[in-house]
């Protein structure tokens, strides 16, 4: 039987052992080296789970940011909205895993990611005679692509069903702006994932490390007293600052763990010591960066 042209065109075997014409494989199947559509029954790699967690963390962090940003008066009541956003993320993650194959099971099966083009099969439909297009568009990375869309859909639904009632009960007239913000950034995240999913998959550890370093620097620069002692005091006495610092460290740790396979613990484990390094460098070198003292250097 001749092979199919194109990277992602394959033949599907029916119940009688007959093979179809070359075309797209069904959901959950991927073409093999013999141009046959084979069911994906392997488990996702650790890196795949890290990618899915990253896409969930992005929306969660954005929710937390806009809850804080849209409420200028900081109070302990805002923790209710922060807790609501975390609960929404957990519910959405569990629901998203339960609806993909195998349905009703948190252990999912996955097609392996081998190259960047696996995320963009749409642009690899062959045109053998430069006129007729053989449509072989499929999800070669099942379910890594659709699972994120499903997660964002559940996130929107859970937010609309849960957060307005908590905001109305515990934070009257102060919790609605973060909901409106989420109604804007969720569609933006969906469009971003639709277009750049493959690039994000291969670069998210670097994105996370870079963003965590930049944002911790921004956070520390917003303090009025820019001295080592005052910055240390602010992050020891204020619970809010402690939580923000720990969240940045958690994101930095996530980026390091995503980037390293931790196969050689003697080499990779010490890398975790780099987690607090950006914050410590800023705090202990801030006295050398005062613009008013540049003329005296």
Tab-separated table of C-alpha atoms in Angstrom:
chain	number	residue	atom	x	y	z
A	1	UNK	CA	0.000	0.000	0.000
A	2	UNK	CA	1.570	3.312	-1.044
A	3	UNK	CA	2.259	5.947	1.574
A	4	UNK	CA	0.469	9.281	1.761
A	5	UNK	CA	1.988	12.573	0.766
A	6	UNK	CA	2.200	15.291	3.377
A	7	UNK	CA	3.420	15.115	6.960
A	8	UNK	CA	0.031	14.504	8.540
A	9	UNK	CA	-2.016	12.601	5.958
A	10	UNK	CA	-2.844	9.014	6.845
A	11	UNK	CA	-5.162	6.113	6.155
A	12	UNK	CA	-7.770	4.930	8.649
A	13	UNK	CA	-8.542	1.226	9.050
A	14	UNK	CA	-12.208	0.294	9.337
A	15	UNK	CA	-13.746	-2.643	11.196
A	16	UNK	CA	-13.325	-4.897	8.158
A	17	UNK	CA	-9.609	-4.247	7.771
A	18	UNK	CA	-10.010	-1.927	4.781
A	19	UNK	CA	-8.083	1.329	4.575
A	20	UNK	CA	-9.490	4.695	3.603
A	21	UNK	CA	-8.044	7.237	1.240
A	22	UNK	CA	-5.358	9.543	2.545
A	23	UNK	CA	-6.781	12.221	4.795
A	24	UNK	CA	-6.876	13.569	8.314
A	25	UNK	CA	-6.710	11.181	11.256
A	26	UNK	CA	-9.543	11.213	13.785
A	27	UNK	CA	-9.237	12.946	17.137
A	28	UNK	CA	-6.903	11.025	19.422
A	29	UNK	CA	-5.101	9.394	16.483
A	30	UNK	CA	-1.835	10.301	14.807
A	31	UNK	CA	-0.187	9.221	11.576
A	32	UNK	CA	2.802	6.867	11.935
A	33	UNK	CA	5.807	6.288	9.661
A	34	UNK	CA	3.699	3.992	7.447
A	35	UNK	CA	1.026	6.667	6.834
A	36	UNK	CA	-1.460	4.800	9.040
A	37	UNK	CA	-3.563	6.493	11.689
A	38	UNK	CA	-2.692	4.962	15.049
A	39	UNK	CA	-4.466	5.660	18.314
A	40	UNK	CA	-2.463	7.630	20.856
A	41	UNK	CA	-2.410	5.665	24.104
A	42	UNK	CA	0.714	7.026	25.781
A	43	UNK	CA	0.860	9.176	28.891
A	44	UNK	CA	1.837	12.856	28.675
A	45	UNK	CA	5.441	13.703	29.487
A	46	UNK	CA	6.286	15.692	32.602
A	47	UNK	CA	7.052	18.622	30.303
A	48	UNK	CA	3.551	18.314	28.808
A	49	UNK	CA	1.997	18.532	32.275
A	50	UNK	CA	4.196	21.534	33.030
A	51	UNK	CA	2.929	23.221	29.870
A	52	UNK	CA	-0.702	22.605	30.796
A	53	UNK	CA	-0.068	23.887	34.313
A	54	UNK	CA	1.623	26.969	32.870
A	55	UNK	CA	-1.401	27.818	30.734
A	56	UNK	CA	-3.600	27.443	33.818
A	57	UNK	CA	-1.236	29.527	35.953
A	58	UNK	CA	-1.299	32.374	33.415
A	59	UNK	CA	-5.047	32.840	33.797
A	60	UNK	CA	-4.884	32.415	37.571
A	61	UNK	CA	-2.138	35.029	37.955
A	62	UNK	CA	-4.047	37.428	35.703
A	63	UNK	CA	-7.135	36.955	37.864
A	64	UNK	CA	-5.130	37.676	41.018
A	65	UNK	CA	-3.480	40.702	39.408
A	66	UNK	CA	-6.741	42.311	38.306
A	67	UNK	CA	-8.410	41.569	41.648
A	68	UNK	CA	-5.602	43.515	43.298
A	69	UNK	CA	-5.246	46.152	40.583
A	70	UNK	CA	-8.935	47.085	40.364
A	71	UNK	CA	-9.271	47.492	44.139
A	72	UNK	CA	-7.119	50.356	45.332
A	73	UNK	CA	-8.189	49.831	48.936
A	74	UNK	CA	-6.362	46.707	50.041
A	75	UNK	CA	-8.164	44.706	52.710
A	76	UNK	CA	-8.361	41.184	54.009
A	77	UNK	CA	-11.720	40.817	52.251
A	78	UNK	CA	-9.908	40.669	48.910
A	79	UNK	CA	-8.542	37.290	49.995
A	80	UNK	CA	-12.057	35.955	49.410
A	81	UNK	CA	-11.808	36.899	45.723
A	82	UNK	CA	-8.277	35.503	45.514
A	83	UNK	CA	-9.522	32.263	47.042
A	84	UNK	CA	-12.441	32.236	44.619
A	85	UNK	CA	-10.059	32.553	41.644
A	86	UNK	CA	-7.984	29.651	42.971
A	87	UNK	CA	-11.097	27.526	43.499
A	88	UNK	CA	-12.285	28.336	39.964
A	89	UNK	CA	-8.924	27.222	38.569
A	90	UNK	CA	-9.018	23.929	40.484
A	91	UNK	CA	-12.605	23.161	39.469
A	92	UNK	CA	-11.902	24.028	35.829
A	93	UNK	CA	-8.741	21.916	35.736
A	94	UNK	CA	-10.490	18.841	37.130
A	95	UNK	CA	-13.499	19.256	34.818
A	96	UNK	CA	-11.259	19.734	31.762
A	97	UNK	CA	-9.330	16.539	32.507
A	98	UNK	CA	-12.535	14.571	33.044
A	99	UNK	CA	-14.022	15.402	29.626
A	100	UNK	CA	-11.055	14.322	27.459
A	101	UNK	CA	-10.133	10.729	26.675
A	102	UNK	CA	-10.440	8.586	28.652
A	103	UNK	CA	-13.635	10.355	29.719
A	104	UNK	CA	-14.218	10.419	33.472
A	105	UNK	CA	-10.589	9.721	34.322
A	106	UNK	CA	-7.969	12.210	35.480
A	107	UNK	CA	-5.240	10.159	33.770
A	108	UNK	CA	-5.301	11.281	30.139
A	109	UNK	CA	-3.703	9.783	27.041
A	110	UNK	CA	-1.644	11.942	24.738
A	111	UNK	CA	-0.032	12.026	21.318
A	112	UNK	CA	3.707	12.764	21.535
A	113	UNK	CA	5.006	16.165	20.435
A	114	UNK	CA	7.962	15.677	18.086
A	115	UNK	CA	8.386	19.037	16.361
A	116	UNK	CA	6.969	22.551	16.130
A	117	UNK	CA	4.930	21.747	13.015
A	118	UNK	CA	2.813	19.308	15.070
A	119	UNK	CA	0.973	22.349	16.446
A	120	UNK	CA	0.273	23.843	13.009
A	121	UNK	CA	-0.972	21.007	10.813
A	122	UNK	CA	-3.296	23.487	9.075
A	123	UNK	CA	-0.397	24.893	7.054
A	124	UNK	CA	0.841	21.449	6.002
A	125	UNK	CA	-2.094	20.352	3.836
A	126	UNK	CA	-0.470	19.021	0.645
A	127	UNK	CA	-1.378	20.258	-2.824
A	128	UNK	CA	-0.016	17.591	-5.193
A	129	UNK	CA	-1.193	19.223	-8.445
A	130	UNK	CA	-1.061	22.812	-7.137
A	131	UNK	CA	-4.863	22.936	-7.460
A	132	UNK	CA	-6.509	20.286	-5.271
A	133	UNK	CA	-5.816	20.491	-1.550
A	134	UNK	CA	-5.802	17.291	0.507
A	135	UNK	CA	-7.140	18.372	3.879
A	136	UNK	CA	-5.182	16.637	6.613
A	137	UNK	CA	-5.604	19.191	9.381
A	138	UNK	CA	-5.805	17.457	12.744
A	139	UNK	CA	-4.685	17.782	16.344
A	140	UNK	CA	-1.371	15.956	16.169
A	141	UNK	CA	-0.623	16.917	19.780
A	142	UNK	CA	-3.929	15.696	21.205
A	143	UNK	CA	-5.130	16.749	23.750
A	144	UNK	CA	-2.605	19.489	24.570
A	145	UNK	CA	-4.193	21.950	22.139
A	146	UNK	CA	-7.903	21.468	22.818
A	147	UNK	CA	-7.479	20.884	26.552
A	148	UNK	CA	-6.410	24.496	27.092
A	149	UNK	CA	-9.503	25.778	25.250
A	150	UNK	CA	-11.691	23.504	27.375
A	151	UNK	CA	-9.987	24.735	30.538
A	152	UNK	CA	-10.563	28.388	29.649
A	153	UNK	CA	-14.209	27.669	28.835
A	154	UNK	CA	-14.738	26.031	32.234
A	155	UNK	CA	-12.835	28.899	33.883
A	156	UNK	CA	-15.193	31.463	32.366
A	157	UNK	CA	-18.238	29.421	33.358
A	158	UNK	CA	-17.079	28.832	36.936
A	159	UNK	CA	-16.141	32.501	37.345
A	160	UNK	CA	-19.558	33.695	36.164
A	161	UNK	CA	-21.348	31.195	38.408
A	162	UNK	CA	-19.254	31.653	41.549
A	163	UNK	CA	-17.421	34.961	41.876
A	164	UNK	CA	-20.298	37.473	41.443
A	165	UNK	CA	-22.166	35.975	44.404
A	166	UNK	CA	-19.071	36.071	46.641
A	167	UNK	CA	-18.289	39.634	45.547
A	168	UNK	CA	-21.867	40.784	46.203
A	169	UNK	CA	-21.988	39.169	49.627
A	170	UNK	CA	-18.571	40.015	51.038
A	171	UNK	CA	-17.233	42.939	48.955
A	172	UNK	CA	-20.194	45.054	47.730
A	173	UNK	CA	-19.412	47.290	44.730
A	174	UNK	CA	-15.711	46.362	44.830
A	175	UNK	CA	-15.462	42.959	43.202
A	176	UNK	CA	-17.134	43.487	39.850
A	177	UNK	CA	-14.269	45.213	38.019
A	178	UNK	CA	-12.050	42.135	38.227
A	179	UNK	CA	-14.875	40.108	36.673
A	180	UNK	CA	-15.180	42.562	33.778
A	181	UNK	CA	-11.399	42.395	33.315
A	182	UNK	CA	-11.546	38.603	33.130
A	183	UNK	CA	-14.223	38.814	30.441
A	184	UNK	CA	-11.640	40.674	28.340
A	185	UNK	CA	-8.430	38.770	29.063
A	186	UNK	CA	-9.892	35.262	28.714
A	187	UNK	CA	-10.780	35.816	25.009
A	188	UNK	CA	-7.320	37.336	24.562
A	189	UNK	CA	-5.723	34.230	26.081
A	190	UNK	CA	-7.830	31.999	23.833
A	191	UNK	CA	-6.712	33.884	20.710
A	192	UNK	CA	-3.104	33.836	21.898
A	193	UNK	CA	-3.221	30.093	22.438
A	194	UNK	CA	-4.912	29.491	19.083
A	195	UNK	CA	-2.113	31.240	17.198
A	196	UNK	CA	1.014	30.774	19.324
A	197	UNK	CA	0.447	27.486	21.150
A	198	UNK	CA	3.424	25.734	19.575
A	199	UNK	CA	5.825	28.594	20.239
A	200	UNK	CA	4.595	28.879	23.825
A	201	UNK	CA	5.043	25.124	24.325
A	202	UNK	CA	8.735	25.300	23.505
A	203	UNK	CA	9.475	28.612	25.216
A	204	UNK	CA	7.260	28.816	28.304
A	205	UNK	CA	10.056	28.014	30.835
A	206	UNK	CA	12.117	30.921	29.482
A	207	UNK	CA	9.048	33.176	29.419
A	208	UNK	CA	8.250	32.290	33.020
A	209	UNK	CA	11.794	32.884	34.268
A	210	UNK	CA	12.072	36.197	32.432
A	211	UNK	CA	8.677	37.501	33.548
A	212	UNK	CA	9.210	36.450	37.172
A	213	UNK	CA	12.525	38.341	37.308
A	214	UNK	CA	11.036	41.475	35.707
A	215	UNK	CA	7.902	41.519	37.862
A	216	UNK	CA	9.783	41.019	41.146
A	217	UNK	CA	11.987	43.968	40.180
A	218	UNK	CA	8.878	46.071	39.437
A	219	UNK	CA	7.291	45.033	42.735
A	220	UNK	CA	10.375	46.011	44.745
A	221	UNK	CA	10.830	49.282	42.860
A	222	UNK	CA	7.356	50.481	43.884
A	223	UNK	CA	8.365	50.859	47.533
A	224	UNK	CA	8.941	54.446	48.573
A	225	UNK	CA	11.917	53.677	50.799
A	226	UNK	CA	14.561	52.168	48.548
A	227	UNK	CA	17.044	50.880	51.084
A	228	UNK	CA	18.119	47.380	51.976
A	229	UNK	CA	16.889	47.587	55.566
A	230	UNK	CA	13.493	49.078	54.672
A	231	UNK	CA	12.860	46.535	51.903
A	232	UNK	CA	13.682	43.689	54.271
A	233	UNK	CA	11.371	45.124	56.933
A	234	UNK	CA	8.550	45.545	54.418
A	235	UNK	CA	8.759	41.876	53.456
A	236	UNK	CA	8.933	40.610	57.015
A	237	UNK	CA	6.163	42.635	58.661
A	238	UNK	CA	3.577	42.855	55.852
A	239	UNK	CA	1.737	39.614	55.067
A	240	UNK	CA	0.691	40.877	51.626
A	241	UNK	CA	4.298	41.511	50.606
A	242	UNK	CA	5.330	38.108	51.925
A	243	UNK	CA	2.645	36.409	49.823
A	244	UNK	CA	3.656	38.358	46.692
A	245	UNK	CA	7.316	37.441	47.213
A	246	UNK	CA	6.522	33.768	47.785
A	247	UNK	CA	4.341	33.684	44.655
A	248	UNK	CA	7.211	35.090	42.599
A	249	UNK	CA	9.551	32.490	44.050
A	250	UNK	CA	7.033	29.741	43.287
A	251	UNK	CA	6.801	30.883	39.643
A	252	UNK	CA	10.597	31.057	39.411
A	253	UNK	CA	10.847	27.535	40.846
A	254	UNK	CA	8.245	26.313	38.360
A	255	UNK	CA	10.297	27.740	35.494
A	256	UNK	CA	13.494	26.080	36.706
A	257	UNK	CA	11.776	22.717	37.205
A	258	UNK	CA	10.199	22.950	33.731
A	259	UNK	CA	13.552	23.714	32.152
A	260	UNK	CA	15.567	20.956	33.815
A	261	UNK	CA	14.688	17.243	33.667
A	262	UNK	CA	16.250	16.628	37.116
A	263	UNK	CA	17.852	13.436	35.870
A	264	UNK	CA	21.166	14.312	37.509
A	265	UNK	CA	20.203	15.503	40.982
A	266	UNK	CA	23.748	16.415	42.023
A	267	UNK	CA	23.808	18.958	39.201
A	268	UNK	CA	20.162	19.999	38.861
A	269	UNK	CA	19.084	20.166	42.520
A	270	UNK	CA	21.439	23.055	43.426
A	271	UNK	CA	19.719	25.097	40.696
A	272	UNK	CA	16.805	25.534	43.097
A	273	UNK	CA	19.100	27.749	45.187
A	274	UNK	CA	18.705	30.333	42.395
A	275	UNK	CA	15.030	30.864	43.265
A	276	UNK	CA	15.482	33.807	45.702
A	277	UNK	CA	18.514	35.201	43.867
A	278	UNK	CA	16.769	37.959	41.771
A	279	UNK	CA	15.025	39.412	44.831
A	280	UNK	CA	18.166	39.236	46.961
A	281	UNK	CA	20.294	40.886	44.275
A	282	UNK	CA	17.817	43.775	44.050
A	283	UNK	CA	17.526	44.229	47.807
A	284	UNK	CA	21.258	44.129	48.558
A	285	UNK	CA	22.352	46.234	45.581
A	286	UNK	CA	19.592	48.856	45.687
A	287	UNK	CA	21.861	51.390	47.407
A	288	UNK	CA	24.115	51.395	44.344
A	289	UNK	CA	21.246	52.195	41.938
A	290	UNK	CA	19.898	55.447	43.395
A	291	UNK	CA	19.710	57.879	40.433
A	292	UNK	CA	20.466	60.852	42.698
A	293	UNK	CA	23.865	59.369	43.486
A	294	UNK	CA	24.968	58.718	39.923
A	295	UNK	CA	26.720	62.104	39.666
A	296	UNK	CA	28.908	61.252	42.612
A	297	UNK	CA	30.125	57.952	41.182
